[in-house]
C-alpha cells in the first residue's frame, strides 16, 4: 500500500510502515509456520510471556502474563476496552495532535471524542499541558483518557513525573486511564528512557496496549496485547473472548519471535533511524530553514511545521514536488500547517525528498 497508493514518480513518506526487510528470527518463524501449514485461528500462545521477558530486559518492568489478552491490533484493543469501561455516549479524551484512526474509531464506537491540546514550547517541542488536561478531565462527561506514549506524531516521550501527574489527575477526576504504548521499543536511548505506565504502583487501575507491529514492521499480520494493571484485571477479562479471533496466528508467531529474538535487529534499526533523524535535521537546516523540526525522542516519524510554505503544504508537496506525507490536519486542528514524514526509509530517499521540497519552496506559494 505504501508504494502503490500513489503513482510511481511519488516518494511515499506517509503511512507508518518501514522500508526494511524482516528481522531474520521473524522470517524464520513465518517460514516454519508455512512449512507446517500452521495457518489456523489465532491463540495467544506464548506471546504474553515473550513480551514480559522483553519488557523486563528493555524497560526493567515485568508485566504479569496472566493480566494480558490478545487483540487484533492496538486500535481494536482500545475499542474492546472502551466498550467495557465506558458507556455509549461517554466522552473519551485524547491529546491533540491525535493519531488519525482514533479520531474515526472512537466516534464509530458510539463514544464522544474530545481533544486536550498539547502545548508547544519555545524550542518547538510538544509536551502535555497538565493544567489544560486537569480542566478537561474535570468535565463529568469524560470517562476515559487515552494517552499515546510515545506520542504519534510528535515523538514525545513522557517522563516518570509527567506520567505520575497524569495518573493523579485521572484518579482525582475518576477517569479511566488507557495508554497506547505501541512505539515504546522505538525510543532513542540518547534522548529518553521509556517508563511503562503500569510500572507505576499508583497506576494499577490503568490498561495499556502493546504490539510488535511498529518496531518490527508487522502491521499487516495483526497481533497485539491488552495488559491490565493489577486493579483492572476483571475489566480486561470482561472483553468478549471472540475478540481475539480477529488477531492473526502468523502475527502472534511473528510477534513472539520479535520479542524473544529480535532485540539485536531492533538495536541496528534504531541506529539507522537515529542517523536518519539527524540527517533530516541537517538537510532541513541547510535547504529548508523555514521548516520547523525537532528530532523526535521516539518513533520513526517526524512532525514538520511547514506553515511558512503556505496553506495545505502536504497537497503542494504531493502535487508539485511528488513527495507524499500525511497531512497535518488529519491529526486535528493543531495539525494545520504541519506534515508527518516517515523517517524509516533510505538516507538517499530522504535526501531526495528534501531536495524536491526545497525546489518547490523556491517557487511562488500557490
mmCIF file of N, CA and C in Angstrom, residues 108-166:
data_model
loop_
_atom_site.group_PDB
_atom_site.id
_atom_site.type_symbol
_atom_site.label_atom_id
_atom_site.label_comp_id
_atom_site.label_asym_id
_atom_site.label_seq_id
_atom_site.Cartn_x
_atom_site.Cartn_y
_atom_site.Cartn_z
ATOM 1 N N UNK A 108 -17.098 6.109 16.042
ATOM 2 C CA UNK A 108 -17.799 4.978 15.444
ATOM 3 C C UNK A 108 -18.232 3.945 16.481
ATOM 4 N N UNK A 109 -17.599 3.988 17.657
ATOM 5 C CA UNK A 109 -17.967 3.082 18.743
ATOM 6 C C UNK A 109 -18.983 3.722 19.688
ATOM 7 N N UNK A 110 -19.637 4.787 19.215
ATOM 8 C CA UNK A 110 -20.686 5.469 19.988
ATOM 9 C C UNK A 110 -20.145 6.160 21.228
ATOM 10 N N UNK A 111 -18.876 6.553 21.179
ATOM 11 C CA UNK A 111 -18.300 7.381 22.221
ATOM 12 C C UNK A 111 -17.989 8.753 21.627
ATOM 13 N N UNK A 112 -17.976 9.759 22.466
ATOM 14 C CA UNK A 112 -17.701 11.122 22.016
ATOM 15 C C UNK A 112 -16.206 11.401 22.170
ATOM 16 N N UNK A 113 -15.576 11.797 21.095
ATOM 17 C CA UNK A 113 -14.145 12.115 21.135
ATOM 18 C C UNK A 113 -13.966 13.587 21.463
ATOM 19 N N UNK A 114 -13.081 13.855 22.409
ATOM 20 C CA UNK A 114 -12.733 15.227 22.762
ATOM 21 C C UNK A 114 -11.223 15.334 22.856
ATOM 22 N N UNK A 115 -10.669 16.419 22.335
ATOM 23 C CA UNK A 115 -9.221 16.606 22.311
ATOM 24 C C UNK A 115 -8.772 17.555 23.407
ATOM 25 N N UNK A 116 -7.677 17.183 24.057
ATOM 26 C CA UNK A 116 -6.996 18.065 25.009
ATOM 27 C C UNK A 116 -5.673 18.468 24.364
ATOM 28 N N UNK A 117 -5.551 19.711 23.905
ATOM 29 C CA UNK A 117 -4.373 20.101 23.131
ATOM 30 C C UNK A 117 -3.072 19.994 23.933
ATOM 31 N N UNK A 118 -2.030 19.544 23.273
ATOM 32 C CA UNK A 118 -0.700 19.617 23.843
ATOM 33 C C UNK A 118 -0.209 21.063 23.740
ATOM 34 N N UNK A 119 0.857 21.351 24.437
ATOM 35 C CA UNK A 119 1.422 22.691 24.383
ATOM 36 C C UNK A 119 2.755 22.643 23.654
ATOM 37 N N UNK A 120 3.070 23.714 22.972
ATOM 38 C CA UNK A 120 4.313 23.789 22.200
ATOM 39 C C UNK A 120 5.246 24.780 22.865
ATOM 40 N N UNK A 121 6.409 24.312 23.267
ATOM 41 C CA UNK A 121 7.362 25.162 23.967
ATOM 42 C C UNK A 121 8.131 26.028 22.983
ATOM 43 N N UNK A 122 8.959 26.903 23.516
ATOM 44 C CA UNK A 122 9.692 27.851 22.676
ATOM 45 C C UNK A 122 10.624 27.158 21.696
ATOM 46 N N UNK A 123 11.114 25.967 22.059
ATOM 47 C CA UNK A 123 12.024 25.248 21.165
ATOM 48 C C UNK A 123 11.281 24.381 20.157
ATOM 49 N N UNK A 124 9.947 24.481 20.118
ATOM 50 C CA UNK A 124 9.165 23.740 19.142
ATOM 51 C C UNK A 124 8.721 22.369 19.588
ATOM 52 N N UNK A 125 9.099 21.939 20.777
ATOM 53 C CA UNK A 125 8.709 20.621 21.256
ATOM 54 C C UNK A 125 7.270 20.628 21.765
ATOM 55 N N UNK A 126 6.595 19.511 21.560
ATOM 56 C CA UNK A 126 5.234 19.349 22.060
ATOM 57 C C UNK A 126 5.286 18.547 23.360
ATOM 58 N N UNK A 127 4.602 19.068 24.394
ATOM 59 C CA UNK A 127 4.516 18.380 25.675
ATOM 60 C C UNK A 127 3.063 18.392 26.145
ATOM 61 N N UNK A 128 2.761 17.560 27.117
ATOM 62 C CA UNK A 128 1.438 17.604 27.724
ATOM 63 C C UNK A 128 1.229 18.945 28.412
ATOM 64 N N UNK A 129 0.039 19.466 28.289
ATOM 65 C CA UNK A 129 -0.363 20.655 29.026
ATOM 66 C C UNK A 129 -1.177 20.157 30.222
ATOM 67 N N UNK A 130 -0.514 19.988 31.366
ATOM 68 C CA UNK A 130 -1.167 19.362 32.509
ATOM 69 C C UNK A 130 -2.289 20.220 33.076
ATOM 70 N N UNK A 131 -2.138 21.528 33.024
ATOM 71 C CA UNK A 131 -3.216 22.392 33.510
ATOM 72 C C UNK A 131 -4.458 22.254 32.628
ATOM 73 N N UNK A 132 -4.250 22.253 31.320
ATOM 74 C CA UNK A 132 -5.374 22.081 30.408
ATOM 75 C C UNK A 132 -5.978 20.682 30.575
ATOM 76 N N UNK A 133 -5.124 19.692 30.749
ATOM 77 C CA UNK A 133 -5.618 18.328 30.940
ATOM 78 C C UNK A 133 -6.469 18.235 32.202
ATOM 79 N N UNK A 134 -6.034 18.872 33.261
ATOM 80 C CA UNK A 134 -6.795 18.883 34.503
ATOM 81 C C UNK A 134 -8.186 19.470 34.271
ATOM 82 N N UNK A 135 -8.237 20.586 33.565
ATOM 83 C CA UNK A 135 -9.519 21.230 33.291
ATOM 84 C C UNK A 135 -10.407 20.354 32.414
ATOM 85 N N UNK A 136 -9.810 19.698 31.421
ATOM 86 C CA UNK A 136 -10.605 18.854 30.531
ATOM 87 C C UNK A 136 -11.125 17.606 31.249
ATOM 88 N N UNK A 137 -10.311 17.025 32.118
ATOM 89 C CA UNK A 137 -10.738 15.835 32.853
ATOM 90 C C UNK A 137 -11.831 16.148 33.869
ATOM 91 N N UNK A 138 -11.931 17.411 34.260
ATOM 92 C CA UNK A 138 -12.938 17.807 35.250
ATOM 93 C C UNK A 138 -14.361 17.725 34.700
ATOM 94 N N UNK A 139 -14.495 17.680 33.401
ATOM 95 C CA UNK A 139 -15.820 17.534 32.785
ATOM 96 C C UNK A 139 -16.358 16.146 33.129
ATOM 97 N N UNK A 140 -17.489 16.094 33.795
ATOM 98 C CA UNK A 140 -18.017 14.804 34.259
ATOM 99 C C UNK A 140 -18.426 13.874 33.125
ATOM 100 N N UNK A 141 -18.544 14.402 31.898
ATOM 101 C CA UNK A 141 -18.860 13.541 30.759
ATOM 102 C C UNK A 141 -17.663 12.695 30.346
ATOM 103 N N UNK A 142 -16.457 13.125 30.722
ATOM 104 C CA UNK A 142 -15.241 12.396 30.348
ATOM 105 C C UNK A 142 -15.090 11.196 31.268
ATOM 106 N N UNK A 143 -15.082 10.017 30.680
ATOM 107 C CA UNK A 143 -14.978 8.784 31.469
ATOM 108 C C UNK A 143 -13.692 8.024 31.213
ATOM 109 N N UNK A 144 -12.959 8.382 30.149
ATOM 110 C CA UNK A 144 -11.690 7.705 29.867
ATOM 111 C C UNK A 144 -10.745 8.687 29.188
ATOM 112 N N UNK A 145 -9.462 8.526 29.477
ATOM 113 C CA UNK A 145 -8.412 9.316 28.828
ATOM 114 C C UNK A 145 -7.456 8.345 28.155
ATOM 115 N N UNK A 146 -7.319 8.485 26.837
ATOM 116 C CA UNK A 146 -6.416 7.628 26.064
ATOM 117 C C UNK A 146 -5.115 8.377 25.823
ATOM 118 N N UNK A 147 -4.086 7.947 26.497
ATOM 119 C CA UNK A 147 -2.749 8.506 26.351
ATOM 120 C C UNK A 147 -2.028 7.758 25.230
ATOM 121 N N UNK A 148 -1.240 8.462 24.447
ATOM 122 C CA UNK A 148 -0.388 7.834 23.430
ATOM 123 C C UNK A 148 1.052 8.172 23.791
ATOM 124 N N UNK A 149 1.787 7.196 24.285
ATOM 125 C CA UNK A 149 3.141 7.413 24.800
ATOM 126 C C UNK A 149 4.025 6.209 24.496
ATOM 127 N N UNK A 150 5.054 6.415 23.664
ATOM 128 C CA UNK A 150 5.491 7.615 22.948
ATOM 129 C C UNK A 150 4.415 8.117 21.986
ATOM 130 N N UNK A 151 4.466 9.443 21.782
ATOM 131 C CA UNK A 151 3.369 10.088 21.084
ATOM 132 C C UNK A 151 3.565 10.095 19.576
ATOM 133 N N UNK A 152 2.482 9.776 18.899
ATOM 134 C CA UNK A 152 2.395 9.872 17.440
ATOM 135 C C UNK A 152 1.429 11.020 17.141
ATOM 136 N N UNK A 153 1.881 12.101 16.480
ATOM 137 C CA UNK A 153 3.028 12.199 15.574
ATOM 138 C C UNK A 153 4.257 12.926 16.108
ATOM 139 N N UNK A 154 4.251 13.439 17.343
ATOM 140 C CA UNK A 154 5.310 14.377 17.752
ATOM 141 C C UNK A 154 6.580 13.702 18.239
ATOM 142 N N UNK A 155 6.520 12.391 18.570
ATOM 143 C CA UNK A 155 7.703 11.707 19.079
ATOM 144 C C UNK A 155 8.015 12.013 20.522
ATOM 145 N N UNK A 156 7.104 12.662 21.235
ATOM 146 C CA UNK A 156 7.317 12.986 22.645
ATOM 147 C C UNK A 156 7.258 11.720 23.501
ATOM 148 N N UNK A 157 8.160 11.641 24.492
ATOM 149 C CA UNK A 157 8.173 10.551 25.467
ATOM 150 C C UNK A 157 7.972 11.175 26.844
ATOM 151 N N UNK A 158 6.979 10.703 27.573
ATOM 152 C CA UNK A 158 6.687 11.283 28.879
ATOM 153 C C UNK A 158 7.701 10.835 29.924
ATOM 154 N N UNK A 159 8.036 11.744 30.819
ATOM 155 C CA UNK A 159 8.903 11.410 31.946
ATOM 156 C C UNK A 159 8.087 10.702 33.027
ATOM 157 N N UNK A 160 8.788 10.118 33.980
ATOM 158 C CA UNK A 160 8.103 9.465 35.100
ATOM 159 C C UNK A 160 7.243 10.474 35.869
ATOM 160 N N UNK A 161 7.768 11.678 36.070
ATOM 161 C CA UNK A 161 6.994 12.687 36.794
ATOM 162 C C UNK A 161 5.732 13.074 36.029
ATOM 163 N N UNK A 162 5.835 13.198 34.705
ATOM 164 C CA UNK A 162 4.656 13.522 33.910
ATOM 165 C C UNK A 162 3.619 12.407 33.992
ATOM 166 N N UNK A 163 4.072 11.162 33.888
ATOM 167 C CA UNK A 163 3.142 10.038 33.997
ATOM 168 C C UNK A 163 2.449 10.023 35.355
ATOM 169 N N UNK A 164 3.223 10.250 36.406
ATOM 170 C CA UNK A 164 2.636 10.271 37.747
ATOM 171 C C UNK A 164 1.593 11.367 37.869
ATOM 172 N N UNK A 165 1.880 12.512 37.260
ATOM 173 C CA UNK A 165 0.920 13.610 37.304
ATOM 174 C C UNK A 165 -0.370 13.250 36.566
ATOM 175 N N UNK A 166 -0.238 12.579 35.417
ATOM 176 C CA UNK A 166 -1.416 12.163 34.657
ATOM 177 C C UNK A 166 -2.243 11.159 35.463
#
